PDB file of C-alpha atoms in Angstrom:
ATOM      1  CA  MET A   1      90.259  98.381  62.215  1.00  0.00           C
ATOM      2  CA  VAL A   2      92.599  97.644  65.137  1.00  0.00           C
ATOM      3  CA  TRP A   3      93.832 101.226  64.876  1.00  0.00           C
ATOM      4  CA  LEU A   4      90.415 102.719  65.511  1.00  0.00           C
ATOM      5  CA  THR A   5      89.362 100.375  68.293  1.00  0.00           C
ATOM      6  CA  VAL A   6      92.589  99.903  70.309  1.00  0.00           C
ATOM      7  CA  ILE A   7      95.430 102.254  69.435  1.00  0.00           C
ATOM      8  CA  CYS A   8      93.503 105.535  68.996  1.00  0.00           C
ATOM      9  CA  PRO A   9      91.775 105.397  72.426  1.00  0.00           C
ATOM     10  CA  ALA A  10      95.071 104.369  74.068  1.00  0.00           C
ATOM     11  CA  VAL A  11      96.963 107.309  72.534  1.00  0.00           C
ATOM     12  CA  THR A  12      94.136 109.683  73.505  1.00  0.00           C
ATOM     13  CA  SER A  13      94.173 108.377  77.077  1.00  0.00           C
ATOM     14  CA  VAL A  14      97.953 108.811  77.365  1.00  0.00           C
ATOM     15  CA  LEU A  15      97.755 112.380  76.007  1.00  0.00           C
ATOM     16  CA  MET A  16      94.974 113.246  78.452  1.00  0.00           C
ATOM     17  CA  LEU A  17      96.969 111.769  81.349  1.00  0.00           C
ATOM     18  CA  ILE A  18     100.058 113.790  80.395  1.00  0.00           C
ATOM     19  CA  SER A  19      98.037 116.997  80.132  1.00  0.00           C
ATOM     20  CA  ILE A  20      96.427 116.385  83.559  1.00  0.00           C
ATOM     21  CA  ILE A  21      99.857 115.777  85.114  1.00  0.00           C
ATOM     22  CA  LEU A  22     101.219 118.989  83.533  1.00  0.00           C
ATOM     23  CA  LEU A  23      98.195 120.926  84.772  1.00  0.00           C
ATOM     24  CA  LEU A  24      98.655 119.618  88.318  1.00  0.00           C
ATOM     25  CA  LEU A  25     102.376 120.421  88.270  1.00  0.00           C
ATOM     26  CA  SER A  26     101.729 123.963  87.048  1.00  0.00           C
ATOM     27  CA  MET A  27      99.216 124.528  89.848  1.00  0.00           C
ATOM     28  CA  THR A  28     101.357 123.093  92.655  1.00  0.00           C
ATOM     29  CA  VAL A  29     105.107 122.751  92.192  1.00  0.00           C
ATOM     30  CA  TYR A  30     105.561 125.492  89.595  1.00  0.00           C
ATOM     31  CA  LYS A  31     103.069 127.930  91.108  1.00  0.00           C
ATOM     32  CA  LYS A  32     104.467 131.459  91.289  1.00  0.00           C
ATOM     33  CA  MET A  33     105.238 132.448  94.903  1.00  0.00           C
ATOM     34  CA  THR A  34     106.760 135.653  96.217  1.00  0.00           C
ATOM     35  CA  PRO A  35     110.257 135.319  97.702  1.00  0.00           C
ATOM     36  CA  ILE A  36     110.329 135.713 101.482  1.00  0.00           C
ATOM     37  CA  THR A  37     112.688 138.321 102.887  1.00  0.00           C
ATOM     38  CA  THR A  38     113.619 138.416 106.554  1.00  0.00           C
ATOM     39  CA  VAL A  39     115.915 140.576 108.590  1.00  0.00           C
ATOM     40  CA  ASP A  40     117.921 138.185 110.747  1.00  0.00           C
ATOM     41  CA  VAL A  41     120.215 140.519 112.687  1.00  0.00           C
ATOM     42  CA  VAL A  42     120.366 144.287 113.046  1.00  0.00           C
ATOM     43  CA  ALA A  43     123.379 145.721 114.861  1.00  0.00           C
ATOM     44  CA  LEU A  44     124.379 149.279 115.560  1.00  0.00           C
ATOM     45  CA  ARG A  45     127.881 149.575 114.176  1.00  0.00           C
ATOM     46  CA  HIS A  46     128.632 153.219 114.925  1.00  0.00           C
ATOM     47  CA  ILE A  47     126.860 156.262 116.307  1.00  0.00           C
ATOM     48  CA  ASP A  48     128.351 159.734 116.597  1.00  0.00           C
ATOM     49  CA  MET A  49     126.393 162.075 118.860  1.00  0.00           C
ATOM     50  CA  SER A  50     129.027 164.831 119.014  1.00  0.00           C
ATOM     51  CA  ARG A  51     127.061 167.133 116.691  1.00  0.00           C
ATOM     52  CA  ASN A  52     123.463 168.314 116.872  1.00  0.00           C
ATOM     53  CA  VAL A  53     122.331 165.583 114.495  1.00  0.00           C
ATOM     54  CA  PRO A  54     123.774 162.067 114.900  1.00  0.00           C
ATOM     55  CA  GLU A  55     125.637 160.028 112.323  1.00  0.00           C
ATOM     56  CA  ILE A  56     124.786 156.336 112.442  1.00  0.00           C
ATOM     57  CA  SER A  57     125.928 153.144 110.798  1.00  0.00           C
ATOM     58  CA  VAL A  58     123.800 149.984 111.011  1.00  0.00           C
ATOM     59  CA  ASP A  59     124.669 146.405 110.004  1.00  0.00           C
ATOM     60  CA  VAL A  60     121.733 144.488 108.552  1.00  0.00           C
ATOM     61  CA  ASN A  61     122.019 140.734 108.036  1.00  0.00           C
ATOM     62  CA  MET A  62     119.113 139.600 105.890  1.00  0.00           C
ATOM     63  CA  SER A  63     118.052 136.483 104.039  1.00  0.00           C
ATOM     64  CA  VAL A  64     115.872 135.858 101.005  1.00  0.00           C
ATOM     65  CA  MET A  65     114.186 132.488 100.610  1.00  0.00           C
ATOM     66  CA  ASN A  66     112.981 131.324  97.211  1.00  0.00           C
ATOM     67  CA  PRO A  67     110.012 128.999  97.868  1.00  0.00           C
ATOM     68  CA  ASN A  68     109.514 128.341  94.156  1.00  0.00           C
ATOM     69  CA  GLY A  69     110.352 125.178  92.292  1.00  0.00           C
ATOM     70  CA  VAL A  70     112.407 127.180  89.775  1.00  0.00           C
ATOM     71  CA  ALA A  71     115.333 129.589  90.022  1.00  0.00           C
ATOM     72  CA  PHE A  72     114.760 133.254  90.917  1.00  0.00           C
ATOM     73  CA  LYS A  73     116.980 135.784  89.140  1.00  0.00           C
ATOM     74  CA  TYR A  74     116.834 139.129  90.922  1.00  0.00           C
ATOM     75  CA  THR A  75     117.935 142.560  89.765  1.00  0.00           C
ATOM     76  CA  HIS A  76     119.815 145.176  91.762  1.00  0.00           C
ATOM     77  CA  SER A  77     117.806 145.622  94.943  1.00  0.00           C
ATOM     78  CA  THR A  78     117.863 148.113  97.764  1.00  0.00           C
ATOM     79  CA  VAL A  79     117.711 148.172 101.542  1.00  0.00           C
ATOM     80  CA  LEU A  80     116.482 151.477 102.959  1.00  0.00           C
ATOM     81  CA  LEU A  81     116.856 153.009 106.412  1.00  0.00           C
ATOM     82  CA  VAL A  82     113.830 155.227 107.055  1.00  0.00           C
ATOM     83  CA  TYR A  83     113.346 157.742 109.852  1.00  0.00           C
ATOM     84  CA  ARG A  84     109.756 159.007 110.222  1.00  0.00           C
ATOM     85  CA  GLY A  85     108.991 158.550 106.526  1.00  0.00           C
ATOM     86  CA  VAL A  86     112.258 160.060 105.251  1.00  0.00           C
ATOM     87  CA  VAL A  87     114.863 157.798 103.637  1.00  0.00           C
ATOM     88  CA  VAL A  88     118.086 158.500 105.531  1.00  0.00           C
ATOM     89  CA  GLY A  89     120.229 155.548 104.440  1.00  0.00           C
ATOM     90  CA  GLU A  90     120.411 153.242 101.441  1.00  0.00           C
ATOM     91  CA  ALA A  91     122.426 150.176 100.492  1.00  0.00           C
ATOM     92  CA  LEU A  92     122.436 148.250  97.223  1.00  0.00           C
ATOM     93  CA  ILE A  93     122.339 144.478  96.834  1.00  0.00           C
ATOM     94  CA  GLU A  94     124.023 143.243  93.665  1.00  0.00           C
ATOM     95  CA  ALA A  95     121.990 141.232  91.165  1.00  0.00           C
ATOM     96  CA  GLY A  96     122.162 137.457  91.398  1.00  0.00           C
ATOM     97  CA  VAL A  97     120.338 134.139  91.253  1.00  0.00           C
ATOM     98  CA  ILE A  98     118.737 132.086  94.010  1.00  0.00           C
ATOM     99  CA  SER A  99     118.296 128.461  93.026  1.00  0.00           C
ATOM    100  CA  LYS A 100     115.033 126.641  93.607  1.00  0.00           C
ATOM    101  CA  ALA A 101     113.955 126.196  97.233  1.00  0.00           C
ATOM    102  CA  ALA A 102     117.132 127.880  98.481  1.00  0.00           C
ATOM    103  CA  THR A 103     117.961 130.769 100.792  1.00  0.00           C
ATOM    104  CA  LYS A 104     120.554 133.441 100.158  1.00  0.00           C
ATOM    105  CA  THR A 105     121.922 135.723 102.857  1.00  0.00           C
ATOM    106  CA  ALA A 106     123.336 139.216 102.516  1.00  0.00           C
ATOM    107  CA  ASN A 107     125.043 141.544 104.947  1.00  0.00           C
ATOM    108  CA  VAL A 108     124.665 145.245 104.176  1.00  0.00           C
ATOM    109  CA  ILE A 109     125.832 148.367 105.975  1.00  0.00           C
ATOM    110  CA  LEU A 110     123.468 151.322 106.121  1.00  0.00           C
ATOM    111  CA  ALA A 111     125.407 154.482 106.901  1.00  0.00           C
ATOM    112  CA  SER A 112     123.727 157.839 107.303  1.00  0.00           C
ATOM    113  CA  ASN A 113     124.565 161.377 108.167  1.00  0.00           C
ATOM    114  CA  LEU A 114     121.122 162.465 109.278  1.00  0.00           C
ATOM    115  CA  ALA A 115     121.977 166.158 108.882  1.00  0.00           C
ATOM    116  CA  ASP A 116     122.354 165.665 105.117  1.00  0.00           C
ATOM    117  CA  ARG A 117     119.013 163.898 104.763  1.00  0.00           C
ATOM    118  CA  LEU A 118     116.808 165.790 107.219  1.00  0.00           C
ATOM    119  CA  GLN A 119     116.320 169.210 105.680  1.00  0.00           C
ATOM    120  CA  GLY A 120     113.306 170.723 107.436  1.00  0.00           C
ATOM    121  CA  GLU A 121     113.358 172.475 110.777  1.00  0.00           C
ATOM    122  CA  SER A 122     110.499 170.305 112.055  1.00  0.00           C
ATOM    123  CA  GLU A 123     112.426 167.110 111.226  1.00  0.00           C
ATOM    124  CA  LEU A 124     115.458 168.368 113.161  1.00  0.00           C
ATOM    125  CA  ILE A 125     113.241 169.239 116.136  1.00  0.00           C
ATOM    126  CA  MET A 126     111.720 165.728 116.003  1.00  0.00           C
ATOM    127  CA  ILE A 127     115.106 164.010 116.019  1.00  0.00           C
ATOM    128  CA  HIS A 128     116.228 166.140 118.975  1.00  0.00           C
ATOM    129  CA  SER A 129     113.082 165.260 120.918  1.00  0.00           C
ATOM    130  CA  ASP A 130     113.573 161.565 120.058  1.00  0.00           C
ATOM    131  CA  MET A 131     117.179 161.742 121.233  1.00  0.00           C
ATOM    132  CA  LEU A 132     116.097 163.366 124.505  1.00  0.00           C
ATOM    133  CA  ALA A 133     113.458 160.650 124.943  1.00  0.00           C
ATOM    134  CA  GLY A 134     116.193 158.038 124.496  1.00  0.00           C
ATOM    135  CA  THR A 135     114.944 156.374 121.296  1.00  0.00           C
ATOM    136  CA  LEU A 136     115.436 156.817 117.575  1.00  0.00           C
ATOM    137  CA  PRO A 137     112.634 155.001 115.707  1.00  0.00           C
ATOM    138  CA  PHE A 138     113.946 153.661 112.397  1.00  0.00           C
ATOM    139  CA  ASN A 139     112.351 151.358 109.841  1.00  0.00           C
ATOM    140  CA  ILE A 140     114.198 149.064 107.459  1.00  0.00           C
ATOM    141  CA  GLN A 141     112.611 148.500 104.057  1.00  0.00           C
ATOM    142  CA  ILE A 142     113.750 145.895 101.553  1.00  0.00           C
ATOM    143  CA  LYS A 143     112.849 146.235  97.871  1.00  0.00           C
ATOM    144  CA  PHE A 144     113.468 143.051  95.905  1.00  0.00           C
ATOM    145  CA  SER A 145     112.399 142.270  92.339  1.00  0.00           C
ATOM    146  CA  GLY A 146     113.300 139.718  89.721  1.00  0.00           C
ATOM    147  CA  ARG A 147     112.112 136.899  87.489  1.00  0.00           C
ATOM    148  CA  LEU A 148     111.252 133.252  87.927  1.00  0.00           C
ATOM    149  CA  PHE A 149     112.470 130.958  85.182  1.00  0.00           C
ATOM    150  CA  SER A 150     110.422 127.909  84.278  1.00  0.00           C
ATOM    151  CA  LEU A 151     110.161 125.700  81.241  1.00  0.00           C
ATOM    152  CA  LEU A 152     106.975 127.253  79.963  1.00  0.00           C
ATOM    153  CA  LYS A 153     106.984 130.902  81.002  1.00  0.00           C
ATOM    154  CA  ILE A 154     108.992 133.640  82.636  1.00  0.00           C
ATOM    155  CA  PHE A 155     107.121 135.243  85.541  1.00  0.00           C
ATOM    156  CA  GLN A 156     107.831 138.737  86.825  1.00  0.00           C
ATOM    157  CA  VAL A 157     107.884 138.808  90.627  1.00  0.00           C
ATOM    158  CA  SER A 158     108.499 141.719  92.914  1.00  0.00           C
ATOM    159  CA  CYS A 159     108.753 141.712  96.646  1.00  0.00           C
ATOM    160  CA  ARG A 160     108.571 144.749  98.872  1.00  0.00           C
ATOM    161  CA  ARG A 161     109.027 144.012 102.515  1.00  0.00           C
ATOM    162  CA  GLY A 162     109.274 146.776 104.967  1.00  0.00           C
ATOM    163  CA  LEU A 163     108.654 148.237 108.312  1.00  0.00           C
ATOM    164  CA  TYR A 164     111.095 146.163 110.227  1.00  0.00           C
ATOM    165  CA  GLN A 165     111.114 148.288 113.362  1.00  0.00           C
ATOM    166  CA  LEU A 166     114.467 149.312 114.768  1.00  0.00           C
ATOM    167  CA  MET A 167     114.617 151.309 117.998  1.00  0.00           C
ATOM    168  CA  LEU A 168     118.088 152.628 118.806  1.00  0.00           C
ATOM    169  CA  PHE A 169     119.261 153.287 122.374  1.00  0.00           C
TER     170      PHE A 169
END
Protein backbone atom coordinates (compact mmCIF):
# COMPACT_ATOMS: atom_id res chain seq x y z
CA MET A 1 0.00 0.00 0.00
CA VAL A 2 2.88 2.37 0.82
CA TRP A 3 4.34 1.55 -2.58
CA LEU A 4 1.32 2.82 -4.47
CA THR A 5 0.73 5.94 -2.42
CA VAL A 6 4.28 7.21 -1.71
CA ILE A 7 7.05 5.54 -3.69
CA CYS A 8 5.38 5.28 -7.13
CA PRO A 9 4.49 9.01 -7.37
CA ALA A 10 7.97 9.95 -6.08
CA VAL A 11 9.72 7.80 -8.71
CA THR A 12 7.43 9.19 -11.43
CA SER A 13 8.17 12.75 -10.33
CA VAL A 14 11.94 12.15 -10.36
CA LEU A 15 11.77 10.59 -13.85
CA MET A 16 9.72 13.52 -15.15
CA LEU A 17 12.19 16.00 -13.63
CA ILE A 18 15.15 14.22 -15.25
CA SER A 19 13.43 14.16 -18.63
CA ILE A 20 12.61 17.90 -18.39
CA ILE A 21 16.23 18.69 -17.50
CA LEU A 22 17.49 16.59 -20.45
CA LEU A 23 15.03 18.32 -22.78
CA LEU A 24 16.17 21.76 -21.63
CA LEU A 25 19.84 20.81 -22.02
CA SER A 26 19.26 19.49 -25.53
CA MET A 27 17.53 22.73 -26.53
CA THR A 28 20.12 25.09 -25.03
CA VAL A 29 23.61 23.82 -24.25
CA TYR A 30 23.70 20.98 -26.78
CA LYS A 31 21.87 22.81 -29.55
CA LYS A 32 23.60 22.39 -32.91
CA MET A 33 25.27 25.65 -34.01
CA THR A 34 27.35 26.33 -37.10
CA PRO A 35 31.05 27.01 -36.47
CA ILE A 36 32.04 30.63 -37.07
CA THR A 37 34.89 31.25 -39.48
CA THR A 38 36.65 34.60 -39.68
CA VAL A 39 39.55 35.89 -41.68
CA ASP A 40 41.77 37.72 -39.21
CA VAL A 41 44.66 38.90 -41.39
CA VAL A 42 45.24 38.91 -45.13
CA ALA A 43 48.71 39.88 -46.33
CA LEU A 44 50.17 40.05 -49.79
CA ARG A 45 53.27 37.90 -49.62
CA HIS A 46 54.51 38.16 -53.20
CA ILE A 47 53.40 39.66 -56.49
CA ASP A 48 55.24 39.33 -59.79
CA MET A 49 54.08 41.78 -62.45
CA SER A 50 56.93 41.12 -64.91
CA ARG A 51 54.70 39.12 -67.28
CA ASN A 52 51.37 40.01 -68.85
CA VAL A 53 49.46 38.18 -66.13
CA PRO A 54 50.63 38.53 -62.51
CA GLU A 55 51.64 35.77 -60.14
CA ILE A 56 50.50 36.37 -56.57
CA SER A 57 50.93 34.77 -53.19
CA VAL A 58 48.62 35.71 -50.30
CA ASP A 59 48.90 34.82 -46.59
CA VAL A 60 45.54 34.23 -44.93
CA ASN A 61 45.34 33.96 -41.14
CA MET A 62 41.93 32.62 -40.21
CA SER A 63 40.18 31.31 -37.13
CA VAL A 64 37.30 28.91 -36.58
CA MET A 65 35.27 29.17 -33.40
CA ASN A 66 33.20 26.24 -32.18
CA PRO A 67 30.26 27.73 -30.23
CA ASN A 68 28.86 24.29 -29.43
CA GLY A 69 28.94 22.54 -26.09
CA VAL A 70 30.53 19.47 -27.71
CA ALA A 71 33.65 18.86 -29.80
CA PHE A 72 33.64 19.57 -33.55
CA LYS A 73 35.61 17.14 -35.72
CA TYR A 74 36.20 18.64 -39.15
CA THR A 75 37.32 16.99 -42.37
CA HIS A 76 39.84 18.30 -44.88
CA SER A 77 38.68 21.81 -45.72
CA THR A 78 39.62 24.33 -48.34
CA VAL A 79 40.36 28.03 -48.63
CA LEU A 80 39.81 29.42 -52.12
CA LEU A 81 41.11 32.57 -53.80
CA VAL A 82 38.54 33.70 -56.36
CA TYR A 83 38.96 36.32 -59.07
CA ARG A 84 35.68 37.39 -60.74
CA GLY A 85 34.04 34.01 -60.16
CA VAL A 86 37.05 31.91 -61.23
CA VAL A 87 38.99 29.94 -58.61
CA VAL A 88 42.61 31.00 -59.06
CA GLY A 89 44.16 29.69 -55.84
CA GLU A 90 43.42 26.92 -53.36
CA ALA A 91 44.87 25.79 -50.04
CA LEU A 92 43.94 22.77 -47.95
CA ILE A 93 43.40 22.71 -44.19
CA GLU A 94 44.18 19.35 -42.61
CA ALA A 95 41.44 17.54 -40.69
CA GLY A 96 41.31 18.03 -36.94
CA VAL A 97 39.20 18.57 -33.84
CA ILE A 98 38.10 21.77 -32.13
CA SER A 99 37.11 21.20 -28.53
CA LYS A 100 33.91 22.65 -27.11
CA ALA A 101 33.67 26.45 -26.99
CA ALA A 102 37.19 26.81 -28.38
CA THR A 103 38.80 28.63 -31.29
CA LYS A 104 41.41 27.22 -33.62
CA THR A 105 43.58 29.35 -35.89
CA ALA A 106 45.20 28.42 -39.18
CA ASN A 107 47.63 30.21 -41.44
CA VAL A 108 47.43 29.26 -45.11
CA ILE A 109 49.27 30.49 -48.19
CA LEU A 110 47.29 30.93 -51.38
CA ALA A 111 49.64 31.00 -54.35
CA SER A 112 48.42 31.50 -57.89
CA ASN A 113 49.77 31.87 -61.36
CA LEU A 114 46.79 33.63 -62.88
CA ALA A 115 47.87 32.76 -66.43
CA ASP A 116 47.32 29.06 -65.68
CA ARG A 117 43.83 29.61 -64.28
CA LEU A 118 42.45 32.34 -66.53
CA GLN A 119 41.94 30.68 -69.89
CA GLY A 120 39.57 32.95 -71.82
CA GLU A 121 40.56 36.04 -73.74
CA SER A 122 37.88 38.10 -71.97
CA GLU A 123 39.26 37.12 -68.55
CA LEU A 124 42.76 38.21 -69.57
CA ILE A 125 41.39 41.53 -70.84
CA MET A 126 39.56 42.02 -67.52
CA ILE A 127 42.68 41.41 -65.45
CA HIS A 128 44.65 43.86 -67.60
CA SER A 129 41.97 46.53 -67.18
CA ASP A 130 41.90 45.88 -63.41
CA MET A 131 45.68 46.19 -63.26
CA LEU A 132 45.55 49.48 -65.17
CA ALA A 133 42.84 50.72 -62.79
CA GLY A 134 45.14 49.88 -59.88
CA THR A 135 43.03 47.18 -58.18
CA LEU A 136 42.69 43.42 -58.36
CA PRO A 137 39.37 42.38 -56.76
CA PHE A 138 39.75 38.98 -55.10
CA ASN A 139 37.39 37.04 -52.84
CA ILE A 140 38.41 34.50 -50.23
CA GLN A 141 36.04 31.60 -49.65
CA ILE A 142 36.31 29.12 -46.80
CA LYS A 143 34.62 25.72 -47.03
CA PHE A 144 34.46 23.92 -43.69
CA SER A 145 32.53 20.76 -42.83
CA GLY A 146 32.55 18.22 -40.06
CA ARG A 147 30.62 16.55 -37.26
CA LEU A 148 29.55 17.46 -33.76
CA PHE A 149 29.88 14.70 -31.20
CA SER A 150 27.40 14.53 -28.34
CA LEU A 151 26.24 11.81 -26.01
CA LEU A 152 23.00 11.17 -27.83
CA LYS A 153 23.59 11.88 -31.51
CA ILE A 154 26.17 12.80 -34.10
CA PHE A 155 25.18 15.91 -36.05
CA GLN A 156 26.49 16.72 -39.52
CA VAL A 157 27.44 20.39 -39.79
CA SER A 158 28.83 22.24 -42.75
CA CYS A 159 29.95 25.81 -42.92
CA ARG A 160 30.57 27.77 -46.08
CA ARG A 161 31.79 31.26 -45.50
CA GLY A 162 32.86 33.37 -48.36
CA LEU A 163 33.17 36.64 -50.06
CA TYR A 164 35.78 38.12 -47.85
CA GLN A 165 36.73 40.99 -50.13
CA LEU A 166 40.40 41.51 -50.86
CA MET A 167 41.48 44.46 -53.00
CA LEU A 168 45.15 44.35 -53.98
CA PHE A 169 47.18 47.50 -54.71
